Coordinates of C-alpha atoms in Angstrom, one line a residue:
Chain V
M1 CA -24.5 5.4 -3.8
K2 CA -24.3 4.9 -0.1
N3 CA -22.7 1.4 -0.1
I4 CA -19.6 1.6 2.1
I5 CA -19.6 0.2 5.6
W6 CA -16.6 1.3 7.5
L7 CA -15.3 -1.2 10.1
A8 CA -13.5 1.3 12.3
S9 CA -11.6 1.0 15.6
F10 CA -8.4 1.8 17.4
P11 CA -5.9 -1.1 16.6
R12 CA -6.2 -4.3 18.6
S13 CA -9.9 -3.9 19.2
G14 CA -11.3 -6.9 17.4
N15 CA -11.4 -5.4 13.9
T16 CA -9.7 -8.3 12.2
W17 CA -12.0 -10.8 13.9
L18 CA -15.1 -8.8 12.8
R19 CA -13.7 -8.6 9.2
Y20 CA -13.2 -12.4 9.0
V21 CA -16.6 -13.2 10.4
I22 CA -18.3 -10.8 7.9
S23 CA -16.1 -12.2 5.1
S24 CA -17.0 -15.7 6.1
L25 CA -20.7 -14.8 5.9
L26 CA -20.4 -13.0 2.6
E27 CA -18.5 -15.8 0.9
Q28 CA -20.3 -18.7 2.7
A29 CA -16.9 -20.4 2.9
D30 CA -16.3 -23.6 4.8
A31 CA -13.2 -22.2 6.6
A32 CA -11.6 -18.8 6.9
K33 CA -8.0 -18.6 5.7
I34 CA -5.8 -16.0 7.2
D35 CA -3.6 -15.6 4.0
I36 CA -6.7 -14.3 2.2
I37 CA -7.2 -10.9 3.6
P38 CA -11.0 -10.3 4.0
T39 CA -12.5 -7.0 2.9
L40 CA -10.6 -3.9 1.8
H41 CA -8.3 -1.8 4.0
C42 CA -8.8 1.9 3.6
A43 CA -5.0 2.3 3.7
N44 CA -4.2 -0.4 1.1
R45 CA -1.5 1.4 -0.9
K46 CA -1.7 -0.8 -4.0
A47 CA -5.5 -0.4 -4.3
I48 CA -5.2 3.4 -3.7
E49 CA -2.4 3.8 -6.3
E50 CA -4.4 1.8 -8.9
T51 CA -7.3 4.1 -8.3
L52 CA -5.2 7.3 -8.4
S53 CA -3.0 6.1 -11.2
F54 CA 0.0 7.6 -9.6
S55 CA 2.2 6.7 -6.7
V56 CA 1.5 8.0 -3.2
S57 CA 5.2 7.8 -2.4
L58 CA 5.5 11.0 -4.6
L59 CA 3.1 12.9 -2.3
S60 CA 3.1 14.4 1.1
V61 CA 0.8 13.0 3.8
E62 CA -1.4 16.1 3.5
E63 CA -1.7 15.6 -0.3
V64 CA -2.6 11.9 0.1
N65 CA -5.3 12.8 2.6
N66 CA -6.7 15.4 0.1
F67 CA -7.0 12.6 -2.5
R68 CA -8.5 10.0 -0.2
P69 CA -12.2 11.0 -0.4
A70 CA -12.2 10.7 -4.2
V71 CA -10.5 7.3 -3.9
Y72 CA -13.3 6.0 -1.6
R73 CA -16.0 7.5 -3.9
Q74 CA -14.4 5.6 -6.8
W75 CA -14.4 2.3 -4.8
S76 CA -18.0 2.9 -4.0
K77 CA -18.8 3.5 -7.7
E78 CA -17.0 0.4 -8.8
G79 CA -18.6 -1.7 -6.0
T80 CA -22.3 -0.9 -6.8
Q81 CA -23.0 -4.4 -8.3
R82 CA -21.8 -6.2 -5.1
P83 CA -23.1 -6.4 -1.5
P84 CA -22.0 -3.5 0.7
L85 CA -18.4 -2.6 0.5
F86 CA -16.8 -3.3 3.9
I87 CA -13.6 -1.3 4.5
K88 CA -11.3 -1.5 7.5
V89 CA -10.3 1.8 9.2
H90 CA -7.9 2.6 12.0
D91 CA -7.6 6.4 11.3
C92 CA -9.5 8.7 13.5
Y93 CA -12.5 10.4 11.8
A94 CA -11.1 13.6 10.5
K95 CA -11.0 16.3 7.8
N96 CA -8.2 16.8 5.3
E97 CA -6.5 20.1 4.6
N98 CA -9.2 20.9 2.0
G99 CA -11.7 20.8 4.9
R100 CA -13.4 17.6 3.5
H101 CA -14.0 14.5 5.6
I102 CA -11.6 11.8 4.6
F103 CA -14.4 9.2 4.9
P104 CA -17.2 10.8 2.8
S105 CA -20.7 10.7 4.1
D106 CA -22.3 10.6 0.6
V107 CA -21.0 7.1 -0.1
T108 CA -21.4 5.8 3.5
Q109 CA -24.1 3.4 4.4
A110 CA -22.9 2.9 8.0
T111 CA -20.0 2.5 10.4
I112 CA -19.4 -0.3 12.9
Y113 CA -17.1 1.2 15.5
L114 CA -15.5 -1.3 17.9
V115 CA -14.5 -0.1 21.4
R116 CA -12.2 -2.0 23.7
N117 CA -10.9 -1.3 27.1
P118 CA -7.7 0.6 26.6
L119 CA -6.1 -1.2 29.5
D120 CA -6.5 -4.5 27.5
I121 CA -5.4 -2.8 24.3
C122 CA -2.2 -1.8 26.1
V123 CA -1.3 -5.4 26.8
S124 CA -2.2 -6.5 23.2
Y125 CA -0.4 -3.5 21.6
A126 CA 2.8 -4.2 23.4
H127 CA 2.9 -7.7 22.0
F128 CA 1.8 -6.5 18.6
W129 CA 4.8 -4.1 18.3
G130 CA 7.2 -6.4 20.1
L131 CA 7.8 -3.8 22.9
D132 CA 9.8 -4.8 25.9
N133 CA 7.4 -3.3 28.4
Y134 CA 3.7 -2.3 28.7
D135 CA 4.4 1.3 29.6
K136 CA 5.7 1.9 26.1
A137 CA 2.5 0.7 24.7
A138 CA 0.6 3.0 27.1
D139 CA 2.6 5.9 25.7
L140 CA 1.5 5.0 22.2
I141 CA -2.2 4.9 23.1
C142 CA -1.9 8.2 24.9
D143 CA 0.0 9.9 22.0
K144 CA -2.2 12.4 20.1
A145 CA 0.2 12.1 17.1
H146 CA 0.1 8.3 17.1
S147 CA 0.2 7.0 13.5
L148 CA 0.5 3.8 11.4
P149 CA 3.0 3.2 10.0
A150 CA 5.4 4.6 12.4
N151 CA 7.8 5.7 9.6
N152 CA 8.1 5.5 5.8
I153 CA 10.2 2.4 5.6
D154 CA 7.8 0.2 7.5
L155 CA 4.8 0.8 5.3
F156 CA 3.6 -2.8 5.1
G157 CA 2.0 -1.7 1.8
Q158 CA -0.1 0.9 3.6
I159 CA -0.4 4.6 3.5
Y160 CA 0.1 6.8 6.5
Q161 CA -2.9 6.7 8.9
H162 CA -3.4 9.2 11.7
I163 CA -4.7 7.0 14.6
A164 CA -4.4 9.6 17.4
D165 CA -4.6 8.6 21.0
W166 CA -7.3 6.1 22.1
S167 CA -9.7 8.7 23.4
A168 CA -9.5 11.0 20.4
N169 CA -10.0 8.0 18.0
V170 CA -13.1 6.8 19.9
D171 CA -14.5 10.3 20.4
S172 CA -14.0 11.2 16.7
W173 CA -16.1 8.3 15.5
C174 CA -18.6 7.8 18.3
N175 CA -19.4 11.4 19.2
E176 CA -18.2 13.7 16.4
S177 CA -18.6 11.9 13.1
K178 CA -21.2 13.0 10.6
I179 CA -22.1 9.5 9.5
P180 CA -24.3 6.7 11.0
V181 CA -22.3 4.8 13.6
K182 CA -23.2 1.6 15.5
I183 CA -20.9 1.2 18.5
V184 CA -20.0 -2.3 19.5
K185 CA -18.0 -3.2 22.6
Y186 CA -15.3 -5.8 22.1
E187 CA -16.1 -7.2 25.5
D188 CA -19.7 -8.0 24.3
M189 CA -18.2 -9.7 21.2
K190 CA -16.2 -11.9 23.5
H191 CA -18.9 -12.6 26.2
A192 CA -21.9 -13.0 23.9
P193 CA -20.6 -13.5 20.4
L194 CA -23.7 -14.8 18.7
A195 CA -26.0 -12.1 20.1
T196 CA -23.5 -9.4 19.4
F197 CA -22.7 -10.4 15.8
S198 CA -26.4 -11.1 15.2
N199 CA -27.1 -7.6 16.3
I200 CA -24.5 -6.2 13.9
V201 CA -26.0 -8.3 11.0
E202 CA -29.4 -7.0 11.8
Y203 CA -28.3 -3.4 12.0
L204 CA -26.7 -3.8 8.6
N205 CA -29.7 -5.5 7.1
L206 CA -27.6 -8.4 6.0
P207 CA -29.6 -11.5 5.0
Y208 CA -28.0 -14.1 7.3
T209 CA -29.7 -16.4 9.8
E210 CA -28.5 -17.1 13.3
D211 CA -27.3 -20.6 12.2
E212 CA -25.2 -19.0 9.5
I213 CA -23.7 -16.5 12.0
Q214 CA -22.9 -19.3 14.4
S215 CA -21.2 -21.2 11.6
A216 CA -19.2 -18.2 10.6
L217 CA -18.1 -17.7 14.2
Q218 CA -16.9 -21.3 14.3
H219 CA -15.0 -20.9 11.1
C220 CA -13.3 -17.8 12.6
D221 CA -12.4 -19.4 16.0
I222 CA -9.2 -17.8 17.2
T223 CA -7.5 -21.2 17.8
K224 CA -7.8 -22.0 14.1
F225 CA -6.2 -18.6 13.2
Q226 CA -3.4 -19.2 15.7
Q227 CA -2.7 -22.6 14.1
Q228 CA -2.6 -21.0 10.6
E229 CA -0.4 -18.1 11.8
A230 CA 2.1 -20.6 13.3
E231 CA 2.4 -22.3 9.9
I232 CA 2.4 -19.5 7.4
G233 CA 2.7 -16.2 9.4
F234 CA 0.4 -13.3 9.1
G235 CA 1.0 -10.2 6.8
D236 CA -0.6 -7.6 9.1
R237 CA 1.8 -8.2 11.9
P238 CA 4.9 -6.1 12.1
Y239 CA 8.3 -7.8 12.0
G240 CA 9.5 -8.3 15.5
G241 CA 6.0 -8.3 17.0
D242 CA 4.6 -11.3 18.8
K243 CA 1.8 -13.4 17.4
F244 CA -1.0 -11.4 15.7
F245 CA -3.7 -13.8 16.9
R246 CA -3.2 -13.8 20.6
Q247 CA -5.8 -14.8 23.2
G248 CA -7.9 -11.7 23.0
K249 CA -9.0 -12.2 26.6
V250 CA -11.0 -9.6 28.5
N251 CA -9.5 -8.0 31.6
V252 CA -6.1 -9.5 30.9
W253 CA -4.6 -6.2 32.1
Q254 CA -5.3 -7.0 35.7
D255 CA -2.5 -9.6 35.7
K256 CA -0.1 -7.7 33.4
L257 CA -0.1 -4.0 34.0
T258 CA 1.7 -2.2 36.9
K259 CA -0.3 0.4 38.9
H260 CA 1.9 3.1 37.2
T261 CA 0.8 2.0 33.7
V262 CA -2.8 1.7 34.7
N263 CA -2.8 5.2 36.3
K264 CA -1.2 6.6 33.2
I265 CA -3.9 5.2 30.9
V266 CA -6.8 6.1 33.3
S267 CA -5.5 9.6 33.7
C268 CA -5.1 10.1 30.0
H269 CA -8.5 8.5 29.0
N270 CA -10.7 9.2 32.0
A271 CA -13.6 10.8 30.3
M272 CA -13.9 8.3 27.5
M273 CA -13.4 5.3 29.8
Q274 CA -16.2 6.6 32.0
Q275 CA -18.5 7.0 28.9
F276 CA -18.0 3.3 27.9
G277 CA -18.2 1.9 31.4
Y278 CA -14.5 0.9 31.9
L279 CA -14.4 3.0 35.2
N280 CA -16.6 2.9 38.2
D281 CA -18.2 6.0 39.8
A282 CA -15.1 6.5 41.8
G283 CA -13.0 6.6 38.7
D284 CA -11.3 3.3 39.3
P285 CA -11.0 0.7 36.5
I286 CA -13.5 -2.1 36.6
Chain F
M1 CA 12.5 27.1 -26.1
Q2 CA 15.7 25.0 -25.6
T3 CA 15.2 21.2 -25.6
Y4 CA 17.3 18.3 -24.4
H5 CA 17.5 14.8 -25.8
Y6 CA 18.0 11.8 -23.6
N7 CA 18.1 8.0 -24.1
I8 CA 15.4 6.3 -22.0
C9 CA 14.2 2.8 -22.4
G10 CA 15.8 2.6 -25.8
L11 CA 14.0 5.7 -27.0
T12 CA 15.3 9.2 -27.7
V13 CA 13.1 11.5 -25.6
E14 CA 13.0 15.3 -26.0
F15 CA 12.6 17.1 -22.7
P16 CA 11.9 20.8 -22.1
W17 CA 14.4 20.6 -19.2
K18 CA 18.0 19.6 -18.6
I19 CA 18.1 16.4 -16.5
D20 CA 21.4 15.9 -14.7
Y21 CA 23.2 12.5 -15.3
F22 CA 20.7 11.2 -17.8
P23 CA 22.5 9.7 -20.9
T24 CA 22.2 12.1 -23.8
S25 CA 21.2 11.1 -27.4
N26 CA 22.0 12.5 -30.8
Q27 CA 19.2 10.7 -32.5
T28 CA 15.9 12.0 -33.9
P29 CA 13.4 12.0 -31.0
D30 CA 10.9 9.2 -30.7
V31 CA 9.0 10.9 -27.9
F32 CA 8.4 14.6 -27.2
I33 CA 7.6 16.1 -23.8
Q34 CA 6.3 19.6 -24.0
F35 CA 4.2 22.2 -22.3
G36 CA 0.8 22.9 -23.7
V37 CA -2.9 22.3 -23.1
A38 CA -3.7 18.9 -21.8
S39 CA -7.3 17.7 -22.5
P40 CA -9.2 14.5 -21.7
P41 CA -10.5 12.1 -24.4
S42 CA -14.2 12.5 -25.4
K43 CA -16.7 10.5 -23.5
E44 CA -17.6 8.5 -26.6
V45 CA -14.2 6.8 -26.8
M46 CA -13.4 6.7 -23.1
L47 CA -12.9 3.2 -21.7
Y48 CA -11.9 4.0 -18.1
Q49 CA -12.5 7.0 -15.8
G50 CA -10.9 7.2 -12.4
P51 CA -11.2 10.1 -10.0
Y52 CA -8.1 11.8 -11.5
C53 CA -7.7 10.2 -14.9
Q54 CA -9.6 9.5 -18.1
V55 CA -8.4 6.9 -20.5
A56 CA -9.1 6.0 -24.1
P57 CA -7.1 4.1 -26.8
N58 CA -3.9 6.1 -27.4
H59 CA -5.1 8.9 -25.0
F60 CA -4.4 9.2 -21.3
F61 CA -5.3 12.3 -19.3
L62 CA -4.3 12.8 -15.7
S63 CA -5.2 15.8 -13.6
I64 CA -3.4 16.0 -10.2
D65 CA -4.7 18.8 -8.0
N66 CA -2.2 21.7 -7.4
I67 CA 0.4 20.0 -9.6
A68 CA -0.5 19.7 -13.3
N69 CA -2.7 18.2 -16.0
F70 CA -0.9 15.7 -18.1
M71 CA -1.8 14.2 -21.4
V72 CA -0.1 11.2 -23.0
R73 CA -0.9 10.5 -26.7
D74 CA -0.1 7.9 -29.3
G75 CA 3.0 6.6 -27.6
N76 CA 5.0 9.6 -28.6
L77 CA 3.8 12.8 -26.9
I78 CA 3.5 13.9 -23.2
T79 CA 1.9 17.3 -22.8
I80 CA 2.2 19.1 -19.4
E81 CA -0.1 21.8 -18.3
P82 CA 1.2 23.0 -14.9
Q83 CA -1.2 24.3 -12.2
G84 CA -0.2 27.4 -10.3
N85 CA 3.5 27.8 -9.4
I86 CA 4.3 24.1 -9.2
D87 CA 8.1 23.4 -9.2
T88 CA 9.9 21.7 -12.0
D89 CA 11.1 18.8 -9.9
S90 CA 7.5 17.9 -9.1
L91 CA 6.6 17.9 -12.8
K92 CA 9.7 15.8 -13.7
T93 CA 8.8 13.3 -11.0
F94 CA 5.3 12.7 -12.4
V95 CA 6.4 12.7 -16.0
L96 CA 9.1 10.1 -15.4
S97 CA 6.8 7.8 -13.4
S98 CA 3.1 7.7 -14.3
C99 CA 3.2 9.4 -17.7
L100 CA 6.2 7.6 -19.0
G101 CA 4.9 4.2 -17.8
V102 CA 1.6 4.8 -19.7
L103 CA 3.5 6.0 -22.8
L104 CA 5.5 2.8 -22.9
I105 CA 2.3 0.7 -22.6
Q106 CA 0.9 2.7 -25.6
R107 CA 4.1 1.6 -27.5
N108 CA 3.1 -2.0 -26.8
L109 CA 5.9 -2.7 -24.3
L110 CA 5.4 -4.7 -21.2
V111 CA 5.8 -2.5 -18.1
L112 CA 6.2 -4.0 -14.6
H113 CA 6.5 -2.6 -11.1
A114 CA 10.0 -3.9 -10.6
A115 CA 13.6 -3.1 -10.1
V116 CA 16.1 -4.7 -12.5
L117 CA 19.7 -5.4 -11.5
K118 CA 22.6 -7.2 -13.2
K119 CA 25.4 -9.1 -11.4
N120 CA 27.7 -11.8 -12.4
G121 CA 26.4 -11.6 -16.0
K122 CA 22.8 -12.3 -14.9
T123 CA 19.9 -9.9 -15.0
V124 CA 17.1 -10.2 -12.5
A125 CA 13.9 -8.2 -12.0
F126 CA 12.6 -7.8 -8.4
G127 CA 8.9 -7.1 -8.5
G128 CA 6.2 -6.6 -5.9
G129 CA 3.5 -4.3 -4.6
P130 CA 4.2 -0.8 -3.2
G131 CA 6.3 -0.8 -0.1
C132 CA 7.6 -4.3 -0.6
G133 CA 11.2 -3.1 -0.5
K134 CA 12.2 -2.9 -4.2
S135 CA 14.3 0.3 -3.9
T136 CA 15.9 -0.7 -0.6
L137 CA 16.9 -4.0 -2.1
S138 CA 18.2 -2.2 -5.2
A139 CA 20.4 -0.1 -3.0
L140 CA 21.7 -3.1 -1.0
L141 CA 22.5 -4.9 -4.3
L142 CA 24.1 -1.8 -5.7
K143 CA 26.4 -1.7 -2.6
S144 CA 27.2 -5.3 -3.2
G145 CA 28.5 -4.6 -6.7
A146 CA 25.4 -5.0 -8.9
G147 CA 24.5 -2.7 -11.7
V148 CA 21.1 -1.1 -12.0
L149 CA 18.9 -1.1 -15.1
A150 CA 15.7 0.1 -13.4
D151 CA 14.6 1.1 -9.9
N152 CA 10.8 1.0 -10.2
I153 CA 9.6 0.6 -13.7
A154 CA 10.9 -2.4 -15.6
V155 CA 10.3 -2.3 -19.4
I156 CA 10.4 -5.5 -21.3
C157 CA 10.4 -6.3 -25.0
F158 CA 10.8 -9.5 -26.8
D159 CA 13.7 -10.0 -29.2
N160 CA 12.1 -13.2 -30.3
K161 CA 9.8 -15.8 -28.7
T162 CA 12.6 -17.1 -26.5
T163 CA 14.3 -14.0 -25.2
A164 CA 12.8 -11.3 -23.0
M165 CA 15.0 -8.2 -23.1
T166 CA 14.8 -5.6 -20.3
L167 CA 15.5 -2.0 -21.3
P168 CA 17.6 0.4 -19.2
S169 CA 15.4 3.2 -17.7
F170 CA 17.1 5.9 -15.7
P171 CA 20.5 6.2 -13.9
N172 CA 19.0 6.7 -10.5
I173 CA 17.2 5.1 -7.6
H174 CA 14.7 6.6 -5.2
L175 CA 15.3 6.3 -1.4
W176 CA 13.7 7.7 1.7
Q177 CA 16.0 9.8 3.9
S178 CA 15.7 7.3 6.7
T179 CA 16.8 4.4 4.3
L180 CA 19.7 6.5 3.0
D181 CA 20.9 7.1 6.5
K182 CA 20.7 3.5 7.5
L183 CA 22.4 2.2 4.3
A184 CA 25.2 4.8 4.5
I185 CA 25.4 5.0 0.7
N186 CA 28.3 7.2 -0.2
G187 CA 29.9 8.6 -3.3
Y188 CA 26.6 9.3 -5.2
N189 CA 24.9 12.7 -5.9
S190 CA 21.4 13.0 -4.5
K191 CA 18.6 15.4 -4.5
K192 CA 15.0 15.6 -3.2
I193 CA 12.4 14.2 -5.6
R194 CA 10.1 17.1 -4.7
P195 CA 10.8 20.0 -2.3
E196 CA 8.2 18.8 0.3
I197 CA 9.0 15.1 0.2
N198 CA 11.8 13.5 2.2
K199 CA 12.7 11.1 -0.5
Y200 CA 15.8 11.4 -2.7
V201 CA 16.9 10.7 -6.2
I202 CA 20.3 9.0 -6.0
N203 CA 22.3 9.3 -9.2
I204 CA 24.2 6.0 -9.6
G205 CA 26.5 7.1 -12.4
A206 CA 28.7 4.3 -13.8
D207 CA 26.7 1.7 -11.9
F208 CA 23.8 2.2 -14.4
V209 CA 23.7 -0.5 -17.0
N210 CA 22.8 1.4 -20.1
T211 CA 22.3 -1.4 -22.6
P212 CA 19.3 -3.8 -23.0
Q213 CA 19.9 -7.1 -21.2
P214 CA 18.3 -10.6 -21.5
L215 CA 16.2 -11.1 -18.4
S216 CA 16.9 -14.4 -16.7
S217 CA 14.6 -14.3 -13.6
L218 CA 11.7 -12.4 -12.0
C219 CA 11.8 -12.5 -8.2
I220 CA 8.5 -11.6 -6.5
L221 CA 9.3 -9.8 -3.2
S222 CA 7.0 -10.9 -0.4
P223 CA 8.1 -9.5 3.0
W224 CA 6.8 -11.5 5.9
N225 CA 7.1 -11.4 9.7
K226 CA 9.2 -14.6 10.2
R227 CA 13.0 -14.6 10.5
E228 CA 13.5 -17.1 7.7
I229 CA 14.5 -16.2 4.1
H230 CA 12.7 -18.5 1.8
F231 CA 12.7 -19.0 -2.0
E232 CA 9.9 -20.8 -3.7
Q233 CA 9.7 -21.6 -7.4
I234 CA 6.6 -20.2 -9.2
T235 CA 5.1 -22.4 -11.8
G236 CA 2.0 -22.9 -14.0
A237 CA -0.9 -20.5 -13.7
E238 CA 0.6 -18.9 -10.6
K239 CA 3.1 -17.2 -13.0
I240 CA 0.3 -15.4 -14.8
F241 CA -1.3 -14.4 -11.5
Q242 CA 2.0 -12.9 -10.2
L243 CA 2.8 -11.2 -13.5
T244 CA -0.6 -9.6 -13.5
N245 CA -0.1 -8.5 -9.9
V246 CA 3.2 -6.7 -10.7
S247 CA 2.0 -5.2 -14.0
F248 CA 2.0 -1.4 -14.1
R249 CA -1.5 0.2 -13.8
T250 CA -3.7 -2.6 -15.1
K251 CA -6.8 -0.4 -15.0
I252 CA -5.1 2.1 -17.3
T253 CA -3.9 -0.7 -19.6
R254 CA -7.6 -1.8 -20.0
G255 CA -8.6 1.8 -20.6
L256 CA -6.0 2.1 -23.3
G257 CA -7.6 -1.0 -25.0
M258 CA -4.2 -2.8 -24.5
D259 CA -5.3 -5.6 -22.3
Q260 CA -5.1 -8.3 -24.9
Q261 CA -1.6 -7.3 -25.9
H262 CA -0.7 -7.2 -22.2
F263 CA -1.9 -10.7 -21.7
K264 CA 0.1 -11.9 -24.7
H265 CA 3.2 -10.2 -23.2
I266 CA 2.8 -11.8 -19.8
S267 CA 2.1 -15.2 -21.3
A268 CA 5.2 -14.9 -23.4
L269 CA 7.2 -13.8 -20.4
S270 CA 5.9 -16.6 -18.3
N271 CA 7.3 -19.0 -20.8
T272 CA 10.7 -17.5 -21.2
I273 CA 11.9 -16.7 -17.6
N274 CA 12.5 -18.3 -14.3
M275 CA 10.1 -17.0 -11.6
V276 CA 10.6 -17.3 -7.9
K277 CA 8.9 -15.9 -4.8
L278 CA 11.2 -14.5 -2.1
S279 CA 9.7 -14.4 1.4
Y280 CA 11.9 -12.4 3.7
P281 CA 12.0 -10.3 6.9
Q282 CA 12.3 -6.6 6.5
D283 CA 15.0 -6.5 9.2
W284 CA 18.1 -4.3 8.8
A285 CA 20.1 -6.8 10.9
L286 CA 19.6 -9.5 8.3
N287 CA 20.4 -7.5 5.2
S288 CA 23.8 -9.1 4.5
T289 CA 22.3 -12.5 4.9
L290 CA 19.5 -11.6 2.5
I291 CA 22.0 -10.4 -0.2
N292 CA 24.1 -13.6 0.3
H293 CA 20.9 -15.7 -0.3
I294 CA 20.0 -13.7 -3.4
D295 CA 23.5 -14.0 -4.8
E296 CA 23.5 -17.7 -4.3
Y297 CA 20.0 -18.3 -5.6
L298 CA 19.6 -15.8 -8.4
F299 CA 23.0 -14.3 -9.5
K300 CA 25.2 -17.4 -9.4

């Protein structure tokens, strides 16, 4: 049954915000609580091990990737009585060593892929990892081997995910994937939230009115999440990192990044930044 | 074929391989591990089917691509059907984790994802989800003078209605290479768990506690991203929730038709032990502070 909706993105592109809004709609809750993680994560190690019935810590990364399609098919099978199964993804869209797509098309209803300006991601990512300068974050988003977690002792209860560099991640889902993908720009979510989220809801054929979407957006206001994070912390943030729920502003890079860091990112991601309108005709960031 | 008898979780287990450092037994085997044909249960009796396993009362079948098919029957038999040229260490690894855990559930024992350590005469289990730091904490406590009963699978039986006894599993702990390097654990033999995995079996020798011990506390490990180390008492229905959460393979337990027994066990355990939640930062710089807090709160 095609009942999985992948919520995919490079990290720090609005994925958690989208998850909370969708979760708020599904549960019709009065308020979103950040200690209740909304929707499944494709890398949730506990859920994966319960499904496999053996530990992934006994397997190589390649072996785990070979098992992943069957895990997601099982989740699809077990989720048939519910609304669509929303699953968060940061991996790039790729095949495993067996030549099978890790995210199988036969159980996929759709994908929402969130794209955000990599210059703004750079600022956010530096704070997320607690890096002491933005250039190090630029190196991460230009690294073709970029992965989460960075090593085996910082698993955060997740399996290894191959993120790849920003361009490869975006290109894999938006241009190369074999499943239906709706591309949503983070900047549109910020500038016109009601219209953008309504558009997502309509695309997914979810039965929610504009009033309900507006209400969900109010429940998921970032200031409310910031207050909760200050009180109880947030599990998806690595130790040593800054706040998970930051300001999420658009074009914050203009006040933060040096010319050197901007040039590094633009040079690395020129083609894909052009495709999504983050560069002007002269190739300069907008 | 030569066989070897070892004492594991209070049982004499017959293996087709020699296993270094495991305590030997001269008793008649309770459990047999052997090579043979592993087959799934028939569809008529099957209660759970996962992508790689099929489960019925007293019958668990696991098929792991390129490794082996395993069958666990009646709480006393594990059959291994290797695939291709799979190495012995890989087979041992899966037998001593997934298969043994299921066999112990079939024997009506309570199996938790937890490390169990003894220090200052008190035995404490440290449970939590995968990656919460059980093995690293075991190694830290081992370095601080604790003895180890179990690293990952805690097996609990009830002597009577008021005492939960935890059974010693294996004389080893599993650590990633990077953790081993950081902890600088010396004086123990170690070996890779599987040739292609950078994780090691550390044989802890005399630091293994090889007799059953009354369990005094269960500590739920809950890493967070704050600097504080915080203990919180778990009470009421939250105890049942947390015990369910750290129970070994709940879907398999249901497939074995053992869910009612499992609920009785966790209800009994919730009434007999102290339960706390430990929120802590996974920060190597704070390890000694963490151990001091645990000593003070749980082992004093």
